Amino acid sequence: MLEAERKQGQFPQLEMSHLLYGGKEYFDKFLERQNFFDNHPMFKVNHDFYNKSRQDQILLNAERTIEAFKTIQLADPNYYTPNVLCPQGIFISTVHFAMVIPAFQVLASDEQISKWMTLLKNLNAFGCYAQTELGHGSDVQNLQTVAVFDKQTSEFVIHTPNIEATKFWPGELGLYCEFALVFAQLQVDGKGYGVHPFWIRIRDKETHKPLSGIEIGDIGPKMGYSVKDNGFMSFDHFRAPLDSLLNRYIKVSRDGKVERQGNPKVGYGSMMYMRNILCDQYTKFGGRALTIAIRYSLYRKQFKDDNKQEIRILDYQCQQQKLFPLLAEFYACVFGSVKIKELVNDNFNRISQQNDFSLLGLTHAVLSGAKANYTYFVANCAEWCRLSCGGHGFAHYSGLPIIFFEMSPNITLEGENTILNLQLARYLLKQLQHIVSKPNAVPEFFKFLSLETVKVDDVTSLDNLIALLGLNCAILTKYAAQKLMSHSDMKESWDTKSGIALAKAASTFIPYFNMLCFLDTINNKAKDTKTILTVLARIYGISMLLNNMQGLLLKNQLNSQQIKTLQDTRESLYPIIRLNALSLVEAQGLSDNSLQSLIAPKEGDVYMNMYNFASKENSLNKQQVHNGISYIQKMREVNAKL
Ligand SMILES: Cc1cc2nc3c(=O)[nH]c(=O)nc-3n(C[C@H](O)[C@H](O)[C@H](O)COP(=O)(O)OP(=O)(O)OC[C@H]3O[C@@H](n4cnc5c(N)ncnc54)[C@H](O)[C@@H]3O)c2cc1C
């Protein structure tokens, strides 16, 4: 049914696939992995999964993890695609590989790395990342778990002093892991040395029971992540050996001498690793949602035209308005994430090879903003895709609710998004100062902060859109700076008077950054690819301006005629995307099994799919007369007495 639609695509799809995956090698690897999942009976998506209890879902996911392990290197950071393909959840060991091992690599001494790394990699030491507590998450410096050094025995006494200090949320803690990287306040001789990581065995090697002095469990059902055992843990004066402290940057000797060494800023490295994965890999879930919504919008027809032909819902301008700006944003985020990955790798190589920290601030700031922007995008995209599919979007068989449920926690974890935007705001303010005092120190990406005005003829050209987005962010940053400075107590002003302005300014940086990356990707491409990417980039740039133009309005940099031009131009570009929409989503190369959707097959009868599931696979229908029917009689009886 969609073949005619496919033929309308006006660009070489394979070239686009390579762009979306960062090159041929990566796309081929993705297809190879997808092929494995498509052809393995255990990974065939069965929507009756959602009728199962959480217990059964967890067990099925465990079996799937083992099968995936047999063939696929789940830990390979270059091709971290398994979770994008994992049916109905996330494989066990995600936290271990994506958070624990990177933290170890950055925070452990060479000696500790040689003692543990092989055990970690082959899962003989399987751990979780236990930082967050019931009472504190974002404010890491105020965690309350303590690690008090006992000079008599040269051990650390790990203790949970109150309920609030209970470790809460760590993934894979509730049921599975035997070790934990516990973040606690180090105290030696009554003096506090701040929060540091301790690598601790928490469950018995043979029995898997919590060790004496440790209480552990699963925190309970959540909005998503049903197969993930997010856990809680408390310590009652638990004794951990001296070398449990990961001691690359701080050492405690047997007799209690504390020595700091190296640059502790390197600790950001492990967070960068996971944030980079969130930008690079998890953005792909937005593309999956869009593939479902756009395909379904081609199958689905509502109301008739003048020729009595039913209209595909993708032909309605309002439906295009829901989906096409998101499609453009998906491409923008993917191209932005390629640049971010380069930045993160460059920063990491400089630090590890030359002890050069010159890119750390820039990388941390851009990555913070991007993690916030991209994770908001994916959750928002999943929700709008669901809404665009009407009633069927609400059913699990559409494959859309799971994307929203699994992706929305990314807004909170690994740095809560508002707080990350505020961190980027701090960096923007610093660069704003440098624009005046040391302009040469301002990185290229932040030179736009010197903009006071831009003269534009055509507000919708790529170059002008970039200039306007930069100017918008520059004006909002200056506005936030003025607000901050207008109160004498800076800390109070930051927290209670100017937070909104600061977070707003920061949130407008990534659209500007994404547009630069988009332009970079478009340059030197063959004509047809360049043409369609330029249309997408313009839709993205215009949408970002229309959504967030407060800065330009504050300084009268846009008039009503220009705003109208922006709106009209965006609408005039939709027919081009309409022709290419299917090819643009199919360039991701996602198979039907990867989509996990009955409403958006590559070819087929979506209505028959849904009917077959309801009538043949839905286990609730296995009994012709369900046990629950007896309650109807009870309801009648109760009703009769009223
Ligand atoms: C699915 C999931 C998995 C997780 N996995 C792990 C794990 O493996 N290991 C682990 O240690 N933790 C884990 N966490 C915990 C997670 O890291 C924290 O929830 C996260 O850091 C946010 O902290 P919080 O819950 O304290 O939020 P809070 O900081 O309490 O945020 C609540 C609200 O307050 C606002 N706020 C707080 N401070 C400020 C401020 N200074 N300025 C402005 N606004 C502010 C926030 O913007 C937010 O709106 C997980 C959480 C989830 C949901």
XYZ file of C-alpha atoms and ligand atoms in Angstrom:
695
model
C 0.000 0.000 0.000
C 2.884 2.369 0.606
C 4.952 1.575 -2.498
C 3.624 4.597 -4.374
C 4.491 6.794 -1.390
C 7.984 5.367 -1.296
C 8.532 6.189 -4.953
C 7.844 9.856 -4.274
C 11.038 10.257 -2.224
C 13.310 12.762 -3.953
C 16.704 11.897 -2.460
C 19.028 8.860 -2.271
C 17.842 7.071 0.853
C 21.041 5.151 1.527
C 23.105 8.326 1.676
C 20.637 9.648 4.230
C 20.886 6.431 6.260
C 24.650 6.858 6.435
C 24.259 10.440 7.568
C 21.812 9.431 10.296
C 24.113 6.774 11.716
C 27.365 8.707 11.338
C 28.709 6.698 8.373
C 28.350 3.488 6.388
C 30.226 1.382 8.939
C 27.838 2.348 11.725
C 24.729 1.862 9.616
C 25.891 -1.578 8.485
C 26.605 -2.550 12.068
C 23.170 -1.373 13.071
C 21.555 -3.486 10.327
C 23.602 -6.506 11.370
C 22.369 -6.185 14.941
C 18.820 -5.512 13.905
C 18.951 -8.607 11.742
C 19.957 -10.665 14.757
C 16.984 -9.394 16.759
C 14.568 -9.784 13.839
C 15.473 -13.410 13.300
C 15.648 -14.630 16.864
C 12.329 -16.023 18.140
C 12.941 -14.660 21.630
C 13.015 -11.086 20.329
C 9.841 -11.298 18.287
C 7.692 -8.588 19.745
C 4.534 -9.881 21.356
C 2.197 -7.218 22.612
C 0.702 -9.552 25.171
C 3.873 -8.697 27.139
C 1.899 -5.807 28.606
C -0.686 -8.166 30.068
C 2.049 -9.873 32.093
C 2.779 -9.101 35.723
C 5.907 -7.075 36.447
C 7.509 -10.222 37.878
C 6.993 -12.071 34.580
C 8.146 -9.105 32.523
C 11.369 -8.985 34.558
C 12.004 -12.692 34.003
C 11.339 -12.496 30.274
C 13.699 -9.530 30.008
C 16.350 -11.536 31.883
C 16.012 -14.396 29.408
C 16.236 -11.948 26.519
C 19.353 -10.363 28.014
C 21.076 -13.752 28.132
C 20.189 -14.458 24.497
C 21.431 -11.026 23.423
C 24.631 -11.536 25.408
C 25.427 -14.720 23.516
C 25.809 -12.827 20.277
C 26.112 -9.120 20.879
C 28.715 -7.090 22.705
C 26.302 -5.088 24.826
C 29.147 -3.061 26.246
C 30.649 -1.780 23.011
C 30.331 2.018 23.272
C 30.839 2.546 19.544
C 27.747 0.633 18.643
C 25.613 1.123 21.694
C 22.452 0.239 19.826
C 21.094 -2.840 21.632
C 18.779 -0.826 23.851
C 17.313 0.935 20.860
C 16.437 -2.525 19.582
C 15.644 -4.243 22.872
C 12.003 -5.237 22.826
C 9.816 -3.781 25.540
C 12.370 -2.520 27.992
C 16.068 -2.274 28.633
C 18.528 -5.134 28.938
C 20.005 -5.957 32.319
C 23.521 -4.494 32.746
C 22.858 -1.109 31.130
C 23.819 0.731 34.296
C 26.804 -1.527 34.868
C 28.232 -0.912 31.415
C 27.143 2.684 30.874
C 27.730 4.126 34.337
C 29.725 1.854 36.635
C 32.565 0.906 34.285
C 33.069 4.459 32.917
C 33.095 5.819 36.497
C 35.639 3.186 37.443
C 37.834 4.055 34.474
C 37.885 7.690 35.515
C 37.910 7.508 39.321
C 39.867 4.337 40.172
C 43.664 4.217 40.463
C 45.673 2.184 37.936
C 46.105 -0.489 40.587
C 42.355 -0.690 41.213
C 41.654 -0.777 37.494
C 44.012 -3.703 36.980
C 42.444 -5.502 39.938
C 38.825 -5.001 38.855
C 38.445 -4.164 35.192
C 38.450 -7.709 33.832
C 36.031 -8.804 36.544
C 33.806 -5.861 35.733
C 33.869 -6.471 32.013
C 33.078 -10.165 32.292
C 30.385 -9.441 34.912
C 32.120 -11.366 37.667
C 31.829 -8.125 39.578
C 28.377 -6.846 38.649
C 27.581 -3.440 40.094
C 25.183 -0.533 40.303
C 25.761 3.196 40.600
C 24.447 4.181 44.035
C 24.489 7.940 44.276
C 20.930 9.230 44.726
C 19.288 9.083 48.150
C 15.672 9.411 49.264
C 16.276 12.982 50.429
C 18.828 14.203 47.861
C 19.474 13.544 44.188
C 20.598 16.597 42.260
C 22.440 18.083 45.229
C 25.198 15.502 45.285
C 27.397 17.476 47.664
C 24.729 17.170 50.369
C 24.311 13.407 50.271
C 24.173 12.067 53.801
C 25.534 8.533 53.644
C 28.832 8.622 55.552
C 32.067 6.685 55.189
C 33.948 7.207 58.441
C 37.556 6.048 58.501
C 38.403 3.794 61.452
C 42.105 4.145 62.223
C 42.137 1.045 64.413
C 41.251 -1.308 61.585
C 42.026 0.876 58.536
C 38.474 0.349 57.302
C 35.639 2.635 56.285
C 32.428 2.405 58.265
C 29.616 3.035 55.794
C 26.467 4.197 57.502
C 23.008 5.516 56.682
C 22.344 8.022 59.472
C 18.638 8.576 58.751
C 15.806 7.522 56.436
C 16.528 10.374 54.013
C 20.021 9.002 53.484
C 18.723 5.657 52.185
C 20.111 5.057 48.700
C 17.117 5.152 46.349
C 16.712 4.634 42.598
C 19.948 2.922 41.508
C 19.126 0.662 38.542
C 20.001 -3.045 38.897
C 20.333 -2.658 42.679
C 16.913 -4.018 43.624
C 17.415 -7.599 42.459
C 20.597 -8.219 40.596
C 23.892 -6.612 41.426
C 26.473 -7.916 43.872
C 28.510 -4.735 44.125
C 27.673 -1.069 44.374
C 29.580 2.106 43.696
C 28.377 3.956 46.770
C 28.793 7.719 46.971
C 29.308 8.830 50.574
C 30.730 11.683 52.649
C 34.303 10.776 53.523
C 35.229 11.580 57.126
C 38.682 11.085 58.597
C 39.571 12.168 62.132
C 36.286 14.046 62.414
C 37.027 16.097 59.300
C 34.822 15.965 56.185
C 36.447 15.557 52.745
C 33.331 15.662 50.584
C 31.545 12.989 48.576
C 33.609 10.103 47.162
C 32.876 6.730 45.543
C 33.346 3.433 47.401
C 33.283 0.114 45.574
C 31.584 -2.324 47.909
C 30.409 -5.912 47.769
C 26.798 -5.739 48.951
C 25.492 -9.286 48.363
C 26.963 -12.626 49.290
C 28.817 -14.351 46.464
C 27.197 -17.735 47.108
C 23.710 -16.964 48.444
C 23.148 -13.548 46.797
C 21.613 -12.370 50.105
C 22.475 -8.817 51.281
C 25.559 -8.858 53.495
C 25.064 -8.340 57.187
C 24.575 -4.635 57.927
C 22.986 -3.899 54.530
C 19.290 -3.776 53.678
C 18.354 -3.891 49.974
C 15.168 -4.094 47.900
C 13.311 -2.952 44.804
C 11.556 0.430 45.138
C 8.329 -0.709 43.422
C 6.459 -0.119 40.167
C 7.142 3.051 38.183
C 5.622 4.888 35.223
C 7.969 2.998 32.868
C 11.134 0.926 33.390
C 8.998 -1.978 34.594
C 11.763 -4.490 33.858
C 14.398 -2.397 35.649
C 14.977 -3.171 39.332
C 15.594 0.329 40.641
C 16.469 -0.309 44.253
C 16.921 1.041 47.756
C 19.764 0.305 50.169
C 20.765 1.321 53.670
C 23.869 0.597 55.714
C 24.159 -0.075 59.410
C 27.817 0.599 60.265
C 28.925 -1.646 57.429
C 32.700 -2.144 57.293
C 34.429 -1.776 53.943
C 38.156 -2.306 53.306
C 40.606 0.562 52.757
C 40.893 -0.004 49.024
C 37.132 0.245 48.509
C 37.638 4.011 48.127
C 38.280 4.658 44.421
C 41.464 6.577 44.915
C 42.770 8.155 41.734
C 42.145 11.655 43.132
C 42.136 11.114 46.881
C 44.093 8.626 48.977
C 43.700 7.657 52.617
C 46.724 5.876 54.112
C 46.429 3.027 56.635
C 47.108 5.496 59.460
C 44.565 8.039 58.218
C 46.596 10.566 56.215
C 44.527 12.087 53.431
C 46.191 13.140 50.218
C 44.489 14.729 47.218
C 46.106 14.383 43.792
C 45.488 15.172 40.124
C 42.575 17.157 38.775
C 39.273 16.026 40.323
C 37.376 17.759 37.494
C 38.079 14.598 35.547
C 35.210 13.096 37.540
C 32.893 14.792 35.051
C 34.174 12.256 32.533
C 31.916 9.440 33.650
C 28.814 11.632 33.567
C 29.786 12.790 30.108
C 29.890 9.209 28.939
C 26.268 8.516 29.863
C 25.012 11.935 28.742
C 26.675 11.369 25.412
C 24.842 8.041 25.082
C 21.569 9.781 25.912
C 22.205 12.291 23.114
C 23.707 9.911 20.594
C 21.629 6.768 21.033
C 18.437 7.618 22.817
C 17.545 10.422 20.393
C 16.899 7.565 17.956
C 13.733 6.713 19.904
C 12.250 9.972 18.584
C 12.868 8.662 15.077
C 11.179 5.385 15.941
C 8.070 7.216 17.187
C 8.036 9.335 14.030
C 8.294 6.278 11.783
C 5.229 4.804 13.479
C 3.238 8.037 13.380
C 4.083 8.909 9.770
C 3.456 5.404 8.421
C 0.198 5.151 10.331
C -0.842 8.582 9.034
C -0.425 7.202 5.528
C -2.500 4.080 6.223
C -5.176 5.894 8.165
C -7.934 7.670 6.265
C -10.691 9.927 7.632
C -13.409 11.853 5.779
C -13.860 12.146 2.034
C -12.689 14.653 -0.550
C -14.806 16.129 -3.344
C -14.251 12.971 -5.395
C -15.641 10.841 -2.558
C -12.194 9.431 -1.908
C -11.175 9.044 1.725
C -8.279 11.316 2.703
C -5.044 10.008 4.233
C -4.662 11.838 7.533
C -1.103 12.854 6.620
C -2.643 15.059 3.926
C -4.297 17.267 6.528
C -2.262 20.394 7.181
C -2.959 20.126 10.914
C -1.510 16.587 10.994
C 1.570 17.828 9.129
C 1.928 20.607 11.681
C 2.007 17.969 14.439
C 4.610 15.758 12.783
C 6.825 17.652 10.336
C 8.451 20.095 12.772
C 9.250 17.061 14.969
C 10.714 15.233 11.981
C 12.911 18.261 11.275
C 13.882 18.430 14.951
C 14.798 14.749 14.924
C 17.232 15.335 12.071
C 18.611 18.429 13.813
C 19.230 16.548 17.069
C 20.872 13.629 15.264
C 23.267 15.954 13.414
C 23.915 17.873 16.633
C 24.678 14.634 18.463
C 27.323 13.692 15.878
C 29.178 16.942 16.622
C 28.769 16.437 20.363
C 30.255 12.964 20.167
C 33.297 14.440 18.382
C 33.606 17.119 21.056
C 33.369 14.583 23.895
C 35.991 12.317 22.292
C 38.329 15.231 21.567
C 38.038 16.442 25.165
C 38.619 12.949 26.534
C 41.703 12.389 24.343
C 43.230 15.733 25.290
C 42.793 15.023 28.990
C 44.009 11.442 28.927
C 46.909 11.968 26.502
C 48.175 15.470 27.297
C 46.595 16.369 30.635
C 44.966 19.201 28.669
C 41.714 20.405 30.256
C 41.131 23.273 27.830
C 37.995 21.746 26.283
C 36.422 20.508 29.510
C 34.287 23.586 30.282
C 33.018 23.907 26.730
C 32.240 20.186 26.410
C 30.485 20.058 29.759
C 28.361 23.114 28.924
C 27.322 21.970 25.437
C 26.660 18.421 26.594
C 24.549 19.653 29.531
C 22.415 21.775 27.224
C 22.141 19.039 24.607
C 21.190 16.340 27.099
C 18.416 18.615 28.363
C 17.250 19.623 24.897
C 17.371 16.182 23.266
C 15.719 14.283 26.102
C 12.901 16.850 26.212
C 12.607 16.445 22.449
C 12.291 12.642 22.555
C 9.630 12.609 25.287
C 7.689 15.419 23.622
C 8.016 13.738 20.236
C 6.762 10.388 21.594
C 3.753 12.089 23.161
C 2.836 14.055 20.016
C 3.285 10.987 17.852
C 0.923 9.136 20.182
C -1.632 11.946 19.959
C -1.315 12.062 16.187
C -2.390 8.415 16.005
C -5.731 9.037 17.680
C -7.182 6.208 19.764
C -4.770 3.557 18.510
C -1.808 5.640 19.746
C -3.025 4.979 23.277
C -2.777 1.200 22.902
C 0.475 -0.580 23.668
C 0.201 -2.397 20.341
C 0.938 0.934 18.610
C 4.449 0.779 20.071
C 4.169 4.418 21.150
C 3.385 4.339 24.909
C 6.533 2.313 25.651
C 8.689 4.959 23.952
C 7.199 7.688 26.112
C 7.404 5.607 29.300
C 10.993 4.492 28.748
C 12.269 7.846 27.533
C 10.609 10.360 29.849
C 12.793 9.465 32.888
C 15.788 10.618 30.845
C 14.599 14.164 31.525
C 15.301 13.534 35.214
C 18.177 11.064 35.419
C 21.841 11.790 34.695
C 21.391 15.436 35.599
C 17.890 16.848 35.902
C 17.197 19.005 32.840
C 16.462 22.333 34.546
C 19.621 22.007 36.575
C 21.612 21.157 33.451
C 20.235 24.213 31.684
C 21.276 26.305 34.668
C 24.794 24.875 34.365
C 24.886 25.878 30.720
C 23.591 29.326 31.781
C 26.597 29.709 34.094
C 28.909 29.012 31.172
C 26.998 31.448 28.925
C 27.414 34.207 31.525
C 31.136 33.499 31.768
C 31.514 33.756 27.991
C 29.468 36.947 28.005
C 32.041 38.471 30.356
C 34.873 37.189 28.164
C 33.353 38.828 25.082
C 34.367 42.135 26.654
C 37.458 41.204 28.693
C 39.149 38.444 26.653
C 37.396 37.974 23.311
C 40.060 35.576 22.067
C 39.225 33.136 24.865
C 35.628 32.755 23.681
C 35.133 29.442 21.814
C 33.825 29.735 18.262
C 30.426 28.300 19.223
C 29.849 31.142 21.701
C 31.046 34.130 19.664
C 27.393 34.873 18.831
C 27.100 36.379 22.319
C 28.631 39.596 20.966
C 25.645 40.103 18.655
C 23.597 43.241 19.360
C 21.472 43.205 16.254
C 21.274 41.505 12.862
C 20.062 43.004 9.638
C 18.084 40.468 7.657
C 16.337 40.707 4.349
C 14.870 37.189 4.094
C 14.138 35.964 7.647
C 13.749 32.404 6.402
C 17.124 31.769 4.750
C 19.355 29.305 6.591
C 22.056 31.871 7.372
C 19.570 34.387 8.680
C 17.742 31.821 10.763
C 21.046 30.903 12.393
C 21.871 34.555 13.004
C 18.442 35.204 14.517
C 18.626 32.148 16.768
C 22.065 33.294 17.965
C 20.839 36.838 18.529
C 17.800 35.547 20.432
C 20.032 33.567 22.795
C 22.469 36.502 23.157
C 19.673 38.913 24.115
C 18.150 36.450 26.593
C 21.584 35.796 28.139
C 22.176 39.535 28.609
C 18.679 39.924 30.038
C 19.329 37.066 32.502
C 22.697 38.611 33.448
C 21.053 41.971 34.190
C 18.385 40.289 36.257
C 20.980 38.368 38.213
C 23.092 41.448 38.869
C 20.192 43.628 39.937
C 20.205 41.986 43.377
C 23.067 42.350 45.795
C 23.084 38.733 46.985
C 24.096 36.748 43.888
C 23.364 33.329 45.319
C 19.887 34.349 46.429
C 19.321 36.097 43.124
C 20.375 33.001 41.161
C 18.110 30.693 43.172
C 15.029 32.809 43.722
C 15.000 35.827 41.385
C 16.608 34.999 38.033
C 16.359 31.222 37.624
C 13.601 31.454 35.011
C 15.533 33.939 32.879
C 18.762 31.931 33.171
C 17.178 28.587 32.279
C 15.274 30.200 29.412
C 18.431 31.754 27.954
C 20.250 28.420 28.139
C 17.377 26.541 26.523
C 17.721 28.718 23.409
C 21.388 27.843 22.869
C 21.004 24.270 21.577
C 18.611 25.219 18.733
C 21.334 27.629 17.546
C 24.022 24.957 17.980
C 21.895 22.330 16.180
C 21.398 24.700 13.253
C 25.166 25.169 12.916
C 25.571 21.372 12.871
C 22.728 21.037 10.371
C 24.408 23.544 8.060
C 27.690 21.712 8.430
C 25.988 18.445 7.426
C 24.248 20.012 4.446
C 27.429 21.513 3.013
C 29.125 19.416 0.344
C 26.208 17.050 -0.056
C 24.914 16.051 -3.474
C 22.085 18.221 -4.816
C 19.021 16.116 -3.923
C 20.188 15.359 -0.417
C 21.148 18.975 0.069
C 17.737 20.175 -1.120
C 15.673 18.057 1.242
C 17.997 18.677 4.193
C 17.784 22.404 3.565
C 13.991 22.217 3.702
C 14.171 20.298 6.984
C 16.723 22.727 8.417
C 14.538 25.699 7.521
C 11.486 24.085 9.122
C 13.552 23.380 12.224
C 15.019 26.886 12.422
C 11.644 28.554 11.848
C 9.935 26.315 14.427
C 12.586 27.037 17.029
C 12.190 30.773 16.439
C 8.403 30.677 16.509
C 8.465 28.670 19.752
C 11.070 30.811 21.525
C 11.470 34.302 20.141
C 11.141 36.261 23.403
C 14.666 37.669 23.083
C 14.035 39.056 19.611
C 10.717 40.534 20.708
C 12.316 42.197 23.743
C 14.629 44.143 21.440
C 12.193 44.614 18.565
C 14.311 42.477 16.288
C 11.326 40.877 14.609
C 8.188 42.625 13.448
C 4.746 41.160 12.892
C 5.256 40.968 9.129
C 8.423 38.903 9.632
C 6.635 36.584 12.062
C 3.913 36.078 9.481
C 6.562 35.349 6.854
C 8.078 32.729 9.135
C 4.708 31.041 9.601
C 3.767 31.185 5.923
C 7.142 29.892 4.802
C 7.002 26.941 7.149
C 3.576 25.997 5.847
C 4.771 26.369 2.256
C 7.522 23.816 2.920
C 5.199 21.109 4.244
C 4.120 19.832 0.796
C 7.773 19.053 0.001
C 8.115 17.097 3.234
C 4.781 15.393 2.541
C 6.296 13.862 -0.604
C 9.439 12.789 1.225
C 8.085 11.990 4.679
C 8.056 8.233 4.311
C 11.545 8.117 2.832
C 12.856 10.451 5.530
C 11.701 8.149 8.327
C 12.527 4.950 6.471
C 16.112 6.154 6.009
C 16.557 4.981 9.604
C 16.235 1.416 8.300
C 14.031 0.263 11.176
C 12.432 -3.150 10.654
C 8.840 -3.922 11.653
C 10.116 -5.863 14.644
C 12.213 -2.895 15.802
C 9.224 -0.590 15.559
C 7.245 -2.914 17.827
C 4.073 -1.558 16.311
C 0.992 -3.152 14.813
C -0.204 0.116 13.334
C 2.818 0.899 11.182
C 4.128 -2.129 9.276
C 6.270 -1.652 6.209
C 3.481 -3.228 4.181
C 0.264 -4.784 5.333
C -3.169 -4.403 6.732
C -2.998 -2.465 9.971
C -6.606 -3.211 10.825
C -6.111 -6.943 10.383
C -2.999 -6.686 12.593
C -4.941 -5.060 15.397
C -7.900 -7.387 15.028
C -5.645 -10.452 15.055
C -3.897 -9.287 18.186
C -7.144 -8.569 20.012
C -8.863 -11.756 18.919
C -5.964 -14.229 18.926
C -3.084 -13.030 21.104
C -4.611 -10.948 23.861
C -4.451 -13.397 26.758
C -7.350 -11.702 28.523
C -9.585 -13.315 25.900
C -8.241 -16.809 26.432
C -11.108 -17.601 28.796
C -14.414 -17.130 27.053
C -16.096 -16.212 30.333
C -13.718 -14.405 32.628
C -13.638 -15.014 36.402
C -14.322 -11.332 36.972
C -17.898 -11.801 35.763
C -19.008 -12.862 39.255
C -18.428 -9.253 40.392
C -21.087 -8.005 37.994
C -23.658 -10.083 39.885
C -22.310 -8.643 43.168
C -22.595 -5.122 41.760
C -26.223 -5.786 40.842
C -26.884 -6.985 44.373
C -25.226 -3.923 45.906
C -27.074 -1.664 43.500
C -30.411 -3.276 44.360
C -29.917 -2.403 48.041
C -29.207 1.277 47.352
C 14.376 5.807 35.963
C 15.414 6.376 36.891
C 16.627 5.719 37.026
C 17.585 6.216 37.919
N 18.764 5.544 38.068
C 19.656 5.958 39.008
C 20.870 5.234 39.247
O 21.160 4.221 38.588
N 21.695 5.676 40.230
C 21.413 6.786 40.967
O 22.205 7.129 41.846
N 20.287 7.510 40.735
C 19.404 7.128 39.783
N 18.251 7.858 39.555
C 18.008 9.066 40.317
C 18.225 10.318 39.494
O 19.582 10.451 39.195
C 17.684 11.510 40.260
O 16.292 11.339 40.400
C 18.008 12.785 39.513
O 19.355 13.083 39.697
C 17.162 13.977 39.961
O 17.323 14.203 41.309
P 16.081 14.352 42.288
O 15.207 13.183 42.128
O 16.678 14.650 43.606
O 15.294 15.614 41.774
P 15.244 17.007 42.482
O 16.585 17.650 42.422
O 14.597 16.914 43.806
O 14.300 17.787 41.462
C 12.905 18.011 41.699
C 12.537 19.373 41.077
O 13.244 20.417 41.755
C 13.910 21.257 40.822
N 15.184 21.745 41.391
C 16.001 21.086 42.261
N 17.079 21.840 42.535
C 16.953 22.988 41.823
C 17.774 24.149 41.637
N 18.969 24.292 42.250
N 17.334 25.128 40.830
C 16.160 24.996 40.191
N 15.349 23.920 40.294
C 15.745 22.928 41.097
C 14.151 20.356 39.607
O 14.303 21.129 38.427
C 12.893 19.488 39.599
O 11.877 20.188 38.938
C 17.306 7.398 38.659
C 16.087 8.061 38.482
C 15.151 7.571 37.610
C 13.857 8.300 37.455
